PDB file of C-alpha atoms in Angstrom:
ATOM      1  CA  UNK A   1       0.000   0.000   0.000  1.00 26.00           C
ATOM      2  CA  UNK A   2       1.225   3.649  -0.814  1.00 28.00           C
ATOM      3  CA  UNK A   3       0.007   7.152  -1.108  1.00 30.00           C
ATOM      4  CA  UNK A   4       1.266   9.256  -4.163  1.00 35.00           C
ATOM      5  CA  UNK A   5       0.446  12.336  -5.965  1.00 37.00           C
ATOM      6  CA  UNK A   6       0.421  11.601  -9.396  1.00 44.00           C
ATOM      7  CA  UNK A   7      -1.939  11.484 -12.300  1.00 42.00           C
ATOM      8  CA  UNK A   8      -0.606   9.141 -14.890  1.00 43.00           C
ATOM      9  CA  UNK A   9       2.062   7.258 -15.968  1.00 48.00           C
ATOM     10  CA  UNK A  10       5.919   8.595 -17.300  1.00 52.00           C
ATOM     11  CA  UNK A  11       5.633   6.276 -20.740  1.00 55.00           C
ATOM     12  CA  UNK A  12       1.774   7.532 -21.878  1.00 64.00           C
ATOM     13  CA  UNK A  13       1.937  10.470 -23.905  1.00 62.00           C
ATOM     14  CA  UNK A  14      -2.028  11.232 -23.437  1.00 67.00           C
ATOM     15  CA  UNK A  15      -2.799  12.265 -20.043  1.00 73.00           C
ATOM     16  CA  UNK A  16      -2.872  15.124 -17.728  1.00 74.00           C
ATOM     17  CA  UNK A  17      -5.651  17.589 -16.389  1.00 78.00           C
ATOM     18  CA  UNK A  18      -8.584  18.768 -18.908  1.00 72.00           C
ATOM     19  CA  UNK A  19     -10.574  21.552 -17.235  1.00 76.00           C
ATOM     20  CA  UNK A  20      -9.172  20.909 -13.742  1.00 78.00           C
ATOM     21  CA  UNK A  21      -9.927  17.019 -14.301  1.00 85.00           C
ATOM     22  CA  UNK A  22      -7.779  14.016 -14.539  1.00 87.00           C
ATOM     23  CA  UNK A  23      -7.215  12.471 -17.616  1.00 84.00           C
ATOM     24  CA  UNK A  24      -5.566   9.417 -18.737  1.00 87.00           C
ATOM     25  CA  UNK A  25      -6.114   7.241 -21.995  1.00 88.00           C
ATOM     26  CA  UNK A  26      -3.084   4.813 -23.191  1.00 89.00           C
ATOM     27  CA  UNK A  27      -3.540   1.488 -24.021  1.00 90.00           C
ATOM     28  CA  UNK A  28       0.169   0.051 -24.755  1.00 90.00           C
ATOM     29  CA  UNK A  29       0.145  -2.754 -22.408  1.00 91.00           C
ATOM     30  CA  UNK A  30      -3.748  -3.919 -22.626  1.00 94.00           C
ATOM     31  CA  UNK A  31      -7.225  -2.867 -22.121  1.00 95.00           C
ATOM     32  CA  UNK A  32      -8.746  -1.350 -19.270  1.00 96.00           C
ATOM     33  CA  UNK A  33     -12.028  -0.599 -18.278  1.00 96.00           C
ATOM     34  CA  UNK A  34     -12.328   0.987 -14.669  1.00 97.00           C
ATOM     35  CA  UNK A  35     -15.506   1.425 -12.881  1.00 97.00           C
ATOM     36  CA  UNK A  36     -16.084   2.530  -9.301  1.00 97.00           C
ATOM     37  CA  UNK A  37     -19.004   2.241  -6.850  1.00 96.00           C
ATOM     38  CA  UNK A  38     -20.240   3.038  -3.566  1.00 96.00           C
ATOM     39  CA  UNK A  39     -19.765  -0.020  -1.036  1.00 95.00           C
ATOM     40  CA  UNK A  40     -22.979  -0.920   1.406  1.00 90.00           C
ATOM     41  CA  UNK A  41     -25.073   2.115   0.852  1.00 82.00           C
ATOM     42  CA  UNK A  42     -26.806   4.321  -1.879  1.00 80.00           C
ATOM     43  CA  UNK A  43     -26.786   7.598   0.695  1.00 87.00           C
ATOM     44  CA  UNK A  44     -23.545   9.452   1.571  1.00 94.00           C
ATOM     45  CA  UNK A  45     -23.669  11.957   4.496  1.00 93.00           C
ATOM     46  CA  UNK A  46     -21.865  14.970   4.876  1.00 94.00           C
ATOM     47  CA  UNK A  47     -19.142  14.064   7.957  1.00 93.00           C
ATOM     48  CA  UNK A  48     -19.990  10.340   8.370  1.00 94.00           C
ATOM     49  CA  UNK A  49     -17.096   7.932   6.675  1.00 96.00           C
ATOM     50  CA  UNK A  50     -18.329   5.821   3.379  1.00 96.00           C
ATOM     51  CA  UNK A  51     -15.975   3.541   0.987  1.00 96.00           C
ATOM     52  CA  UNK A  52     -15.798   3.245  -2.632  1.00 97.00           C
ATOM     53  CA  UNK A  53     -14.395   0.352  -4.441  1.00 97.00           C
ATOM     54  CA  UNK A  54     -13.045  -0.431  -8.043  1.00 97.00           C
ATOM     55  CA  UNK A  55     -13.416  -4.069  -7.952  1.00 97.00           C
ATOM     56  CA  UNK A  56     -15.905  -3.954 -10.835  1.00 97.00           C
ATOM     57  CA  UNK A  57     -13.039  -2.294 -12.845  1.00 97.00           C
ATOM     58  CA  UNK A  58     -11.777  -4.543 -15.599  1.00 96.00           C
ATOM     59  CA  UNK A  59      -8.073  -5.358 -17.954  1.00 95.00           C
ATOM     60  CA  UNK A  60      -7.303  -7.483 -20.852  1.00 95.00           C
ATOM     61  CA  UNK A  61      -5.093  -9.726 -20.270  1.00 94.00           C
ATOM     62  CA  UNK A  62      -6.539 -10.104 -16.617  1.00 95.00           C
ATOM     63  CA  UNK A  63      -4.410  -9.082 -14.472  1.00 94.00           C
ATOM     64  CA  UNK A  64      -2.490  -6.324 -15.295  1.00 94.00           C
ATOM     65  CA  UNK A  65      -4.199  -3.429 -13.517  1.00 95.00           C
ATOM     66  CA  UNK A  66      -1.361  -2.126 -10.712  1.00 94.00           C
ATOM     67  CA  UNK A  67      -2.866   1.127  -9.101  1.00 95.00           C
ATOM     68  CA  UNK A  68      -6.168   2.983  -8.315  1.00 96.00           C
ATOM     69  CA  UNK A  69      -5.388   6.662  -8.623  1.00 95.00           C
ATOM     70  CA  UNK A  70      -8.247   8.343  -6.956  1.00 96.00           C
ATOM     71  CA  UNK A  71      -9.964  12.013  -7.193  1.00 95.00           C
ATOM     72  CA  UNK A  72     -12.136  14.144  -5.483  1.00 95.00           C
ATOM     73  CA  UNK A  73     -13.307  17.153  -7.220  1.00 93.00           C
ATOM     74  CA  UNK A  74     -15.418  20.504  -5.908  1.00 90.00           C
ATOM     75  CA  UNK A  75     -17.396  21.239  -8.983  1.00 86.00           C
ATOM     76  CA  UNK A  76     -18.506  24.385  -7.831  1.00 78.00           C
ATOM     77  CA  UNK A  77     -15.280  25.841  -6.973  1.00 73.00           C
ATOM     78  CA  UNK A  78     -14.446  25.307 -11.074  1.00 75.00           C
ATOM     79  CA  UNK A  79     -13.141  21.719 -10.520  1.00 79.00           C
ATOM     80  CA  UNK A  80     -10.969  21.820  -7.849  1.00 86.00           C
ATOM     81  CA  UNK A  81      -9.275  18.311  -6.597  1.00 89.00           C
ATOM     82  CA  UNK A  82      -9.989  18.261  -3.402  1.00 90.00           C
ATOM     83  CA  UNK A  83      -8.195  14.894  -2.106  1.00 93.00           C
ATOM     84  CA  UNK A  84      -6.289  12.754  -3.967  1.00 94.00           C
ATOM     85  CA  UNK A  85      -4.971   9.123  -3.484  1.00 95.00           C
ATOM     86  CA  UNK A  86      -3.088   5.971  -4.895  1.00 95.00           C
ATOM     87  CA  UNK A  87      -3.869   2.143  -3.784  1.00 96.00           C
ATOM     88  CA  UNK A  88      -2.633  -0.800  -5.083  1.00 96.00           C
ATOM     89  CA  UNK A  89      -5.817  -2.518  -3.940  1.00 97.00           C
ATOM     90  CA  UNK A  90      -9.441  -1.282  -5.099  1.00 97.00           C
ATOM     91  CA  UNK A  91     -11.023  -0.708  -2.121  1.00 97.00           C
ATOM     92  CA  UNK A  92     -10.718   3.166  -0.884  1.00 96.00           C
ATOM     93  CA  UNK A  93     -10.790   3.421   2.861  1.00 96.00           C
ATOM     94  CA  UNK A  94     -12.906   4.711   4.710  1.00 96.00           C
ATOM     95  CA  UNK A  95     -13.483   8.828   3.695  1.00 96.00           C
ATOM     96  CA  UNK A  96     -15.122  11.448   5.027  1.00 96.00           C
ATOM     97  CA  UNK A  97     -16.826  14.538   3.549  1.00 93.00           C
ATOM     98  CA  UNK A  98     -16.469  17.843   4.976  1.00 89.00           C
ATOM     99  CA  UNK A  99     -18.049  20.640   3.626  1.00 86.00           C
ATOM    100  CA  UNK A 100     -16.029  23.912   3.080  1.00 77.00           C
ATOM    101  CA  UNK A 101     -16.956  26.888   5.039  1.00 69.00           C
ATOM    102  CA  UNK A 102     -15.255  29.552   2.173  1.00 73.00           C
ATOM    103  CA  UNK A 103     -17.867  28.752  -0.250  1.00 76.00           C
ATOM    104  CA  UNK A 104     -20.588  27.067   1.392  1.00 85.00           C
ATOM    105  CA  UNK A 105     -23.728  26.039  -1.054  1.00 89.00           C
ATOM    106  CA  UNK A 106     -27.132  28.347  -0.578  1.00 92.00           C
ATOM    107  CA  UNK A 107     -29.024  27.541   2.564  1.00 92.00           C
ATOM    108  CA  UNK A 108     -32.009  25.931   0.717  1.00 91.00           C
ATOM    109  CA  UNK A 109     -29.918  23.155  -0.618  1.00 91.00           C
ATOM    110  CA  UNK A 110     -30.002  19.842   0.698  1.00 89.00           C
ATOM    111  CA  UNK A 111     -26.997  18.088  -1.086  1.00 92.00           C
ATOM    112  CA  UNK A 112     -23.985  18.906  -3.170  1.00 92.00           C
ATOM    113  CA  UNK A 113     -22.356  17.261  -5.774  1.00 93.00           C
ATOM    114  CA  UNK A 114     -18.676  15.940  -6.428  1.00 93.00           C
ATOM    115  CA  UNK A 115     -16.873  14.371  -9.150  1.00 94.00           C
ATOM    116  CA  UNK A 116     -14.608  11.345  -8.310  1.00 96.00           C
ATOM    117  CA  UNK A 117     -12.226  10.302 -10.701  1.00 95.00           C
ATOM    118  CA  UNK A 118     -10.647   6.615 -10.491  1.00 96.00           C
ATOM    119  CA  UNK A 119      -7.847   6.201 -13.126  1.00 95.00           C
ATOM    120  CA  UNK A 120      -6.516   2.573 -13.362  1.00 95.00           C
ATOM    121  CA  UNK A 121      -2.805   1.648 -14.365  1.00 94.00           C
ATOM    122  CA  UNK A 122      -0.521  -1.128 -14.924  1.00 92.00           C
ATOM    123  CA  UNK A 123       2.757  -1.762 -14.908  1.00 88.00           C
ATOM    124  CA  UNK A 124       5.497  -0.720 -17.851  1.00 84.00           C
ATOM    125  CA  UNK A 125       5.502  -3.298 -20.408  1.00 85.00           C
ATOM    126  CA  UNK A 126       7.833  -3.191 -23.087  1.00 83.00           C
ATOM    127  CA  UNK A 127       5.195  -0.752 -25.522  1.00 84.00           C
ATOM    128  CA  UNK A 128       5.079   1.616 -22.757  1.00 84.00           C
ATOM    129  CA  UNK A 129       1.834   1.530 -20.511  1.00 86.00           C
ATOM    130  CA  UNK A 130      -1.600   1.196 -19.983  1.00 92.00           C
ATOM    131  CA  UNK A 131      -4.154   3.691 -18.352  1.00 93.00           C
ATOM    132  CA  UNK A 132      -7.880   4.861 -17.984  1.00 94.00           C
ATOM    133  CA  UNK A 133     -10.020   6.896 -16.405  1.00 94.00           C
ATOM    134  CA  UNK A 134     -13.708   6.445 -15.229  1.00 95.00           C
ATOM    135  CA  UNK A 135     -15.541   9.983 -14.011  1.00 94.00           C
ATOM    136  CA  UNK A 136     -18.913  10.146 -12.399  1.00 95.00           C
ATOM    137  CA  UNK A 137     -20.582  12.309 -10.033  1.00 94.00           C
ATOM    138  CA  UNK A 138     -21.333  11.608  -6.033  1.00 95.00           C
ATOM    139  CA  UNK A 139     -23.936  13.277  -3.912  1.00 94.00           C
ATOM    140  CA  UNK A 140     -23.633  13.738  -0.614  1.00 94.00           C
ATOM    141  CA  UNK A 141     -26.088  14.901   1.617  1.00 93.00           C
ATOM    142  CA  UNK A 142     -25.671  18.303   3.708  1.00 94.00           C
ATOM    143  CA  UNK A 143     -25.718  18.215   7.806  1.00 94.00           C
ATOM    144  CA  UNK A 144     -28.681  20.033   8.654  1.00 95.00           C
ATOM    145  CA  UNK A 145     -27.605  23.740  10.469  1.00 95.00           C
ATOM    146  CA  UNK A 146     -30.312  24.269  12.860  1.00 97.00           C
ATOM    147  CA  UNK A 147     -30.505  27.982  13.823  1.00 97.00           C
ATOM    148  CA  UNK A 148     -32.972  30.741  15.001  1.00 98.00           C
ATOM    149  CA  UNK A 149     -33.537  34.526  16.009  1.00 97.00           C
ATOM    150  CA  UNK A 150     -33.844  34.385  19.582  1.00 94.00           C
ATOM    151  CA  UNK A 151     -36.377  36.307  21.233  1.00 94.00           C
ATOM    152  CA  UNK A 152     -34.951  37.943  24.464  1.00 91.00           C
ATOM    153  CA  UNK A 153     -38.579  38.663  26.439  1.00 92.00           C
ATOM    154  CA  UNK A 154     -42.205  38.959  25.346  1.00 92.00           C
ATOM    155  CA  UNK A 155     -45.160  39.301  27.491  1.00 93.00           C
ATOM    156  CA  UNK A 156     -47.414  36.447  28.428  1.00 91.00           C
ATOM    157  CA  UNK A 157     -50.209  35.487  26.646  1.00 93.00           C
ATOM    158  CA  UNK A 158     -48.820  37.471  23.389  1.00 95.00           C
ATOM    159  CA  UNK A 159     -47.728  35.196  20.370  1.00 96.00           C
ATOM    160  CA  UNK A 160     -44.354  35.460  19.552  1.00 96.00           C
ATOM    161  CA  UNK A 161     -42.404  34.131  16.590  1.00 97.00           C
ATOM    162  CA  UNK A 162     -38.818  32.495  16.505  1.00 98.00           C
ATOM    163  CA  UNK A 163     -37.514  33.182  12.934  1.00 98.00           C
ATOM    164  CA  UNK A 164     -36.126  30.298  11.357  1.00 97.00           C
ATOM    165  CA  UNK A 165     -32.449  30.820  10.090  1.00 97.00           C
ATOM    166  CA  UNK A 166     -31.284  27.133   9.545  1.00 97.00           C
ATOM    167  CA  UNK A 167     -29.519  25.514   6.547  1.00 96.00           C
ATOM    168  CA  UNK A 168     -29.372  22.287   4.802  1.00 95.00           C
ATOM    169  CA  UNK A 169     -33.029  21.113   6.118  1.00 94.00           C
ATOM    170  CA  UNK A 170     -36.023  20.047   4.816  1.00 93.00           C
ATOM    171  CA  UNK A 171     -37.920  19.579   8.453  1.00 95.00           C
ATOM    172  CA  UNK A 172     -38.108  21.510  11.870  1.00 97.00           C
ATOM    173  CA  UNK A 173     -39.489  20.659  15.005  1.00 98.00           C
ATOM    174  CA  UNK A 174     -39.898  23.178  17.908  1.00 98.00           C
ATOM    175  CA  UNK A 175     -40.250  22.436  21.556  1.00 98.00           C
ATOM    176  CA  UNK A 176     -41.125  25.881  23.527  1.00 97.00           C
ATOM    177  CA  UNK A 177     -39.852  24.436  26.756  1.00 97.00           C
ATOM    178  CA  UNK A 178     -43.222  24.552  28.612  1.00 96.00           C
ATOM    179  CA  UNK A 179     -44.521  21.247  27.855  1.00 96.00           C
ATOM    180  CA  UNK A 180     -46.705  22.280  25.076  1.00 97.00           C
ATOM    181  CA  UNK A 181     -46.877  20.087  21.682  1.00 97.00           C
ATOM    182  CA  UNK A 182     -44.147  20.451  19.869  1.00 97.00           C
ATOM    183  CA  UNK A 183     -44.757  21.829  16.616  1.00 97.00           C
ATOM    184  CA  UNK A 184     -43.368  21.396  12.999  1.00 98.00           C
ATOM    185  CA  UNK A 185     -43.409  24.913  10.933  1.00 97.00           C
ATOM    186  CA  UNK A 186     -40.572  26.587   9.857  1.00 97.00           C
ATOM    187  CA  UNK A 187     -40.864  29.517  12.107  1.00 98.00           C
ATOM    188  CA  UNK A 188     -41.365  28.720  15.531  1.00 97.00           C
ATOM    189  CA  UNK A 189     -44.553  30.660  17.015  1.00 97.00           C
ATOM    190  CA  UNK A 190     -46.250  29.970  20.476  1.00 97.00           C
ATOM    191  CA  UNK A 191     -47.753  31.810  23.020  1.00 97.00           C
ATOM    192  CA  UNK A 192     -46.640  31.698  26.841  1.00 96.00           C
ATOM    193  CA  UNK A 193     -49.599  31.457  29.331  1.00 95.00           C
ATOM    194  CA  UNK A 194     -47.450  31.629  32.175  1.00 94.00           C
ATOM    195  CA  UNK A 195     -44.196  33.921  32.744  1.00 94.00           C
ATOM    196  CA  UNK A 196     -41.127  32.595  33.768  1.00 95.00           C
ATOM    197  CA  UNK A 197     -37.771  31.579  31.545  1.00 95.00           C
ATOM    198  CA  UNK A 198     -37.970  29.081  28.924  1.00 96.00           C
ATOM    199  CA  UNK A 199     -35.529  27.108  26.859  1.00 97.00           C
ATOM    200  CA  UNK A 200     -36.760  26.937  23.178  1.00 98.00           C
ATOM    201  CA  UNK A 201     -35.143  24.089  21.122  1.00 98.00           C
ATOM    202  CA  UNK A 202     -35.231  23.899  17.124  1.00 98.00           C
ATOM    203  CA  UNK A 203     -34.417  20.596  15.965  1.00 98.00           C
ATOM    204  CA  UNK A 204     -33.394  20.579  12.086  1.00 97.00           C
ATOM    205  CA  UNK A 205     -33.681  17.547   9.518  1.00 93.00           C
ATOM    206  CA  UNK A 206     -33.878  16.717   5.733  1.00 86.00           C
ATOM    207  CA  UNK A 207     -34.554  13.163   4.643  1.00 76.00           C
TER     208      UNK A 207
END
């Protein structure tokens, strides 16, 4: 196993990086035909770990495929590589997500969208070399930001309203600390009957 930072192979004359992307497409030594998936789920979360694998990728001759070169790109940042990583095995540890905080997406979005890149390789071969590269997109879904306007004091038995300022969710529930139902708009409004301090809790969600 070993880490590297590079792109393609020395003896391929047609590779490099098209509009910020990886590219590689020599076929000296044999065939290849990579393919990645997700392993044990369809739904990736934003900061909980998921795997990919390129088992499914393919060479002729069998065989020859040596590393799994592989790329994650911010498309909205005008395809910027994000991580990068080389395996000799097809299975990509465990990785996390992490959204940026420079250029975070609008708050009414519920996912964003990356390109991973997994370029295959062999080994030199007395032609030269072999490589290819298989591109799709990934979509991982946002941590819901639960925030409000907090409402220092209001008089009892007035309504009051609790503007909603969260991102990334598609469902709110508000408890109003006094044992009342909890309710499920996007702003939070309720009227106290009693005085006395309250703790009002917005709990944010998106399927």
């Amino acid at each position: 196993l070993f880490i590297a930072n590079t792109y393609g192979q020395e003896n391929c004359d047609n590779f490099g990086i098209v509009n910020g992307v990886p590219f590689c497409q020599c076929t000296e030594c044999g065939d290849l035909e990579p393919e990645w998936e997700t392993v044990g789920t369809t739904s990736i979360c934003e900061g909980e770990p998921f795997q990919l694998t390129g088992e499914s990728s393919s060479s002729n001759p069998p065989g020859i495929i040596e590393d799994y070169h592989w790329y994650f790109i911010d498309i909205t940042s005008g395809n910027e590589i994000i991580d990068e990583f080389t395996f000799t095995t097809p299975v990509l540890p465990p990785y996390i997500y992490e959204l940026e905080s420079e250029n975070p997406p609008p708050c009414d979005a519920t996912s964003v969208f990356i390109s991973v890149v997994l370029i295959i390789t062999t080994e030199n071969c007395a032609e030269g070399e072999s490589c290819r590269r298989a591109l799709k997109d990934l979509e991982i879904l946002l941590e819901p930001r639960a925030d409000f306007v907090p409402v220092p004091q209001q008089c009892e038995n007035t309504s009051v309203t609790f503007s909603n300022e969260s991102c990334y969710a598609e469902n709110y529930t508000w408890d109003f600390g006094d044992g009342s139902p909890a309710t499920t708009t996007v702003d939070g409004v309720h009227t106290y009957q009693n005085p006395g301090t309250y703790t009002v809790t917005l709990t944010a969600s998106n399927n």
